[in-house]
């Protein structure tokens, strides 16, 4: 070993008592610099003549108490709401918590306005610095109260939309077991086509919700970050499982469960759309979405069952769990959409779902490629290409039932 290598080789126990100081020193110096800036200032004397205020509306709805506004203060300083105006008239209001809204703080403003069902209103809030923030209510519909009856109704809707169609799709499993190796590969390619459509659709839904979320919370960034982190997280779990020795049959089940988890996150978003439609009084739209999503989601059950088709016979409870994991989140989504819709969190959920689906596409594609090479088949054969195209076309066609 050369002298240079010897100098670069860590010496166990050498200066171990002081080495940790070099990790703390940069952080301590950084904190000291920030403290100096906050105490002394930057030296720049110019100040903005107009206070910068930014109040964003997270949710606007009406109930028996009047008009309710959920606010987020995205300003660099606290904001004090001093007046509320509805339909060209100023009204008394209450704000909780009382007083000025701190930076990145939230508050609920309630205006006891005698609204009329179906009418539209423009609501304006005025701050202590005379800044005006406005929002609109397209058609006043009382927000549903989270009572036990409606809670169960929404649960049944999510069950019909998510669990039932996925379970019906899983019933194709006995037929798929009769396919040849090439036929199974075509079904796997078909599954990839289904998932590719869901990836695009999930991203689009996430970005649409991000546009409606408060700008200061960077909703579009949450979509991307959620997708990247969920994809890497699932890849890490998959690699950890691969290092463990197990039966070949468990590999197919693991892929099916990962696929069901990704689809479940997507179906959570479908539940959000249905619950939100009923929350704003669009019962006809909500019913239309139920029918469309139910027909649309049966194809997802086929995709979930595909990785199991060439393995040993799974137990019945495996299919029960797959149906619940893939379809059950639609129930939770309907509750959230109907009672506590939050566009910021919803955009994050869609991003997580998209990332999960991308990871499953990667796993199924890799499995299909390895087995094709092992059997001497072309990984990208015309049969497999037709399977991918058919999956995309079927999902696109059934999605038209939802979009009209």
XYZ file of C-alpha atoms in Angstrom:
404
model
C 0.000 0.000 0.000
C 1.367 3.395 -0.967
C 1.746 6.247 1.470
C -1.145 8.115 -0.200
C -3.456 5.110 0.131
C -2.437 4.717 3.753
C -3.296 8.345 4.422
C -6.706 7.977 2.737
C -7.589 4.766 4.556
C -9.834 5.472 7.555
C -8.202 4.599 10.828
C -10.601 3.058 13.300
C -10.548 4.876 16.572
C -8.228 7.642 15.312
C -9.620 10.999 16.480
C -13.016 9.309 16.860
C -13.782 11.514 19.823
C -13.528 14.707 17.721
C -14.670 13.543 14.294
C -18.345 14.213 15.024
C -17.522 17.880 15.617
C -16.852 18.292 11.889
C -20.432 17.230 11.217
C -21.877 19.728 13.691
C -19.616 22.687 12.851
C -21.112 23.528 9.375
C -24.656 23.348 10.750
C -23.763 25.559 13.737
C -22.106 28.139 11.480
C -25.126 28.162 9.146
C -27.494 28.747 12.083
C -25.248 31.581 13.310
C -25.289 33.261 9.886
C -29.094 33.063 9.675
C -29.392 34.462 13.206
C -27.170 37.413 12.285
C -29.254 38.157 9.175
C -32.487 38.054 11.170
C -31.045 40.257 13.916
C -28.965 42.805 12.004
C -30.660 42.600 8.614
C -29.265 42.466 5.111
C -28.220 46.108 4.967
C -30.745 46.879 2.209
C -32.952 49.741 3.423
C -35.525 49.711 0.626
C -38.908 48.361 1.639
C -41.988 47.612 -0.370
C -44.456 50.515 -0.011
C -47.389 48.067 -0.289
C -47.625 45.023 2.015
C -47.632 41.767 0.067
C -50.749 39.807 0.997
C -51.965 36.539 -0.433
C -55.010 34.775 0.967
C -56.109 31.631 -0.852
C -59.457 29.845 -0.686
C -59.019 26.137 0.038
C -62.717 25.349 0.144
C -65.925 27.353 -0.292
C -69.358 25.928 0.518
C -72.738 26.780 2.042
C -74.633 25.208 4.936
C -77.349 26.120 7.420
C -75.055 28.752 8.957
C -74.488 30.620 5.691
C -71.403 30.805 3.479
C -68.275 29.097 4.791
C -64.762 29.901 3.530
C -61.687 27.867 4.430
C -58.679 30.177 4.055
C -54.914 29.731 3.810
C -52.619 32.710 4.464
C -49.773 32.435 1.944
C -48.479 35.937 2.743
C -45.032 36.606 4.234
C -46.769 38.133 7.277
C -49.971 37.767 9.287
C -53.212 38.904 7.625
C -56.227 40.389 9.364
C -59.658 39.951 7.721
C -61.762 43.013 8.555
C -64.743 42.964 6.124
C -66.798 40.493 4.117
C -68.973 41.389 1.144
C -71.633 39.277 -0.597
C -73.844 40.450 -3.464
C -72.751 44.107 -3.213
C -73.457 44.316 0.515
C -71.198 44.026 3.546
C -72.080 41.399 6.149
C -71.041 40.496 9.656
C -68.883 37.397 9.872
C -67.065 35.172 12.335
C -63.563 33.860 11.965
C -62.017 30.879 13.747
C -59.497 31.017 15.226
C -60.019 34.636 16.225
C -57.600 37.388 15.271
C -55.083 37.718 12.484
C -54.206 34.656 10.428
C -50.487 33.838 10.834
C -48.238 33.079 7.887
C -49.204 29.687 6.359
C -51.984 29.548 8.929
C -55.560 28.517 8.261
C -58.861 30.009 9.328
C -62.571 29.479 8.702
C -64.771 32.456 7.890
C -68.533 32.035 8.254
C -70.876 34.653 6.768
C -74.526 34.312 7.916
C -75.865 35.114 4.453
C -79.424 33.927 3.556
C -78.401 32.108 0.393
C -80.913 30.667 -2.070
C -80.382 27.179 -3.473
C -79.156 27.248 -7.049
C -78.144 30.903 -7.076
C -74.600 32.066 -7.695
C -72.677 34.474 -5.479
C -69.454 36.436 -5.481
C -67.796 36.706 -2.083
C -65.137 39.300 -1.273
C -62.924 39.566 1.786
C -61.083 42.756 2.714
C -57.926 42.779 4.829
C -56.669 45.411 7.234
C -54.377 46.677 4.464
C -57.396 47.125 2.141
C -56.448 44.169 -0.053
C -59.476 42.470 -1.605
C -59.699 38.716 -2.260
C -62.698 37.260 -4.063
C -64.172 33.884 -4.936
C -67.365 32.672 -6.577
C -70.052 30.126 -5.773
C -71.463 28.878 -9.058
C -74.654 27.373 -7.660
C -75.376 27.334 -3.933
C -75.996 23.759 -2.746
C -75.835 22.851 0.920
C -72.783 20.755 1.711
C -73.726 17.248 2.863
C -73.479 16.623 6.595
C -71.386 13.597 7.579
C -74.248 11.672 9.178
C -74.413 7.886 9.500
C -76.898 7.426 6.659
C -74.888 9.358 4.085
C -71.703 7.725 5.378
C -73.135 4.288 4.557
C -74.517 5.479 1.218
C -71.096 6.687 0.133
C -69.542 3.413 1.336
C -71.957 1.429 -0.855
C -71.197 3.654 -3.838
C -67.458 3.076 -3.411
C -68.088 -0.666 -3.048
C -70.111 -0.789 -6.280
C -67.557 1.274 -8.186
C -64.352 -0.296 -6.853
C -64.660 -3.739 -5.263
C -67.452 -5.258 -7.363
C -66.045 -4.594 -10.880
C -62.514 -5.625 -9.874
C -63.903 -8.861 -8.414
C -65.816 -9.508 -11.651
C -62.609 -9.025 -13.616
C -60.816 -11.531 -11.369
C -63.378 -14.158 -12.441
C -61.501 -14.346 -15.757
C -58.652 -16.139 -13.953
C -59.799 -19.760 -14.684
C -60.005 -18.943 -18.407
C -56.553 -17.339 -18.429
C -55.024 -20.456 -16.848
C -55.890 -22.362 -20.037
C -53.791 -20.057 -22.210
C -50.472 -21.138 -23.692
C -47.227 -19.363 -22.771
C -47.669 -16.999 -25.704
C -51.248 -16.346 -24.627
C -50.156 -15.547 -21.070
C -47.543 -13.148 -22.459
C -50.267 -11.459 -24.513
C -52.397 -11.072 -21.362
C -49.414 -9.574 -19.514
C -48.874 -7.180 -22.429
C -52.590 -6.348 -22.257
C -52.098 -5.560 -18.558
C -49.224 -3.224 -19.424
C -51.531 -1.426 -21.849
C -54.153 -0.990 -19.126
C -51.550 0.411 -16.753
C -50.035 2.778 -19.306
C -53.466 4.333 -19.801
C -53.939 4.606 -16.031
C -50.549 6.336 -15.658
C -51.474 9.035 -18.165
C -54.995 9.385 -16.778
C -53.758 9.582 -13.178
C -51.204 12.281 -13.988
C -53.833 14.314 -15.844
C -56.279 14.092 -12.941
C -53.542 15.044 -10.492
C -52.510 18.119 -12.463
C -56.128 19.246 -12.864
C -56.577 19.131 -9.095
C -53.207 20.840 -8.602
C -54.463 23.810 -10.634
C -57.382 24.181 -8.219
C -55.164 23.864 -5.133
C -53.604 26.917 -3.435
C -50.710 28.102 -5.591
C -48.407 28.521 -2.597
C -48.595 24.778 -1.842
C -47.154 23.840 -5.264
C -49.763 21.229 -6.128
C -48.147 20.261 -9.442
C -44.856 19.679 -7.643
C -46.639 17.401 -5.177
C -47.845 15.281 -8.096
C -44.283 14.805 -9.362
C -42.731 14.305 -5.928
C -45.425 11.832 -4.932
C -44.878 9.847 -8.133
C -41.089 9.749 -7.839
C -40.986 8.868 -4.150
C -43.686 6.191 -4.350
C -42.015 4.588 -7.375
C -38.595 4.488 -5.677
C -40.147 3.220 -2.442
C -41.845 0.309 -4.199
C -38.722 -0.490 -6.207
C -36.742 -0.681 -2.957
C -39.336 -3.044 -1.451
C -39.320 -5.209 -4.573
C -35.531 -5.473 -4.544
C -35.603 -6.407 -0.872
C -38.109 -9.167 -1.593
C -36.052 -10.452 -4.506
C -33.111 -11.072 -2.192
C -35.248 -13.423 -0.170
C -35.535 -16.930 -1.496
C -39.056 -18.174 -2.070
C -41.284 -20.150 -4.358
C -41.764 -19.052 -7.932
C -45.488 -18.841 -7.300
C -45.004 -16.165 -4.658
C -43.416 -13.923 -7.290
C -46.640 -13.798 -9.310
C -48.698 -13.092 -6.206
C -46.343 -10.304 -5.155
C -46.699 -8.623 -8.546
C -50.482 -8.952 -8.399
C -50.577 -7.344 -4.954
C -48.319 -4.490 -6.106
C -50.545 -4.036 -9.143
C -53.674 -4.039 -6.954
C -52.094 -1.403 -4.680
C -51.319 0.919 -7.591
C -54.795 0.498 -9.087
C -56.282 1.040 -5.631
C -54.677 4.471 -5.414
C -56.112 5.281 -8.841
C -59.564 4.126 -7.748
C -59.242 6.362 -4.688
C -59.181 9.249 -7.148
C -62.291 7.954 -8.883
C -64.036 7.925 -5.507
C -62.954 11.539 -4.986
C -64.648 12.559 -8.236
C -67.894 10.782 -7.343
C -68.029 12.125 -3.781
C -67.257 15.670 -4.929
C -70.049 15.501 -7.528
C -72.625 14.581 -4.877
C -71.198 17.165 -2.457
C -71.972 20.031 -4.849
C -75.443 18.699 -5.677
C -74.597 17.177 -9.065
C -76.525 13.945 -8.435
C -76.984 13.223 -12.147
C -73.242 13.590 -12.753
C -72.478 11.407 -9.733
C -74.778 8.648 -11.018
C -73.216 8.885 -14.474
C -69.744 8.561 -12.954
C -70.814 5.491 -10.976
C -72.009 3.688 -14.104
C -68.981 4.705 -16.155
C -66.370 3.814 -13.531
C -68.058 0.468 -12.799
C -67.812 -0.604 -16.447
C -64.337 0.887 -16.713
C -62.935 -0.914 -13.659
C -63.811 -4.485 -14.618
C -60.854 -4.445 -17.002
C -58.607 -3.659 -14.041
C -59.546 -6.976 -12.424
C -58.336 -8.791 -15.546
C -54.991 -7.042 -15.246
C -54.665 -7.872 -11.539
C -55.267 -11.583 -12.220
C -52.839 -11.811 -15.157
C -49.567 -12.299 -13.184
C -51.171 -15.261 -11.385
C -52.240 -17.075 -14.549
C -49.019 -19.008 -15.123
C -48.410 -19.873 -11.465
C -49.776 -22.533 -9.146
C -53.411 -22.189 -8.126
C -53.844 -19.309 -5.599
C -56.173 -19.601 -2.628
C -59.593 -17.966 -2.614
C -58.549 -15.509 0.078
C -55.858 -14.216 -2.278
C -58.531 -13.065 -4.727
C -60.599 -11.563 -1.901
C -57.633 -9.506 -0.730
C -56.788 -8.436 -4.288
C -60.351 -7.196 -4.842
C -60.348 -5.282 -1.545
C -56.910 -3.711 -2.115
C -57.666 -2.657 -5.689
C -61.289 -1.594 -5.183
C -61.568 -0.700 -1.494
C -59.849 2.705 -1.769
C -62.798 3.876 -3.893
C -64.869 3.791 -0.688
C -62.386 5.997 1.159
C -62.158 8.322 -1.850
C -65.948 8.744 -1.936
C -65.944 9.702 1.753
C -63.131 12.216 1.302
C -64.643 13.711 -1.859
C -68.085 13.987 -0.311
C -67.137 15.379 3.095
C -63.609 16.851 3.240
C -62.344 17.365 -0.304
C -58.845 18.869 -0.303
C -57.335 19.543 -3.728
C -53.788 19.754 -2.392
C -53.824 16.342 -0.732
C -55.783 14.864 -3.633
C -53.088 15.936 -6.117
C -50.488 14.269 -3.881
C -52.534 11.056 -3.769
C -52.796 11.007 -7.552
C -49.030 11.455 -7.824
C -48.431 8.555 -5.433
C -50.826 6.429 -7.457
C -49.104 7.268 -10.740
C -45.698 6.378 -9.325
C -47.001 3.066 -7.989
C -48.462 2.162 -11.372
C -45.212 3.055 -13.177
C -43.293 0.733 -10.858
C -45.719 -2.112 -11.603
C -45.356 -1.511 -15.343
C -41.590 -1.821 -14.887
C -41.887 -5.074 -12.914
C -44.340 -6.729 -15.322
C -42.349 -5.571 -18.344
C -39.142 -6.978 -16.891
C -40.823 -10.293 -16.074
C -42.300 -10.525 -19.564
C -38.914 -9.759 -21.138
C -37.000 -12.358 -19.074
C -39.509 -15.128 -19.679
C -39.684 -14.378 -23.401
C -35.906 -14.637 -23.676
C -35.925 -17.828 -21.600
C -38.499 -19.477 -23.901
C -36.916 -18.127 -27.076
C -39.783 -15.761 -27.900
C -39.443 -12.207 -29.167
C -40.130 -9.907 -26.186
C -41.748 -7.302 -28.447
C -43.672 -9.634 -30.738
C -46.678 -8.612 -32.752
C -48.853 -10.542 -30.304
C -47.475 -8.614 -27.355
C -47.776 -5.339 -29.262
C -51.423 -6.140 -30.005
C -51.942 -6.868 -26.306
C -50.566 -3.473 -25.256
C -52.600 -1.681 -27.930
C -55.770 -3.566 -26.958
C -55.286 -2.634 -23.289
C -54.919 1.054 -24.092
C -57.843 0.990 -26.553
C -60.170 -0.771 -24.116
C -59.381 1.615 -21.276
C -59.776 4.589 -23.589
C -63.109 3.303 -24.865
C -64.532 2.653 -21.409
C -63.227 6.018 -20.181
C -65.511 7.690 -22.751
C -68.410 6.341 -20.714
C -67.208 8.563 -17.875
C -66.317 11.683 -19.851
C -69.382 11.457 -22.017
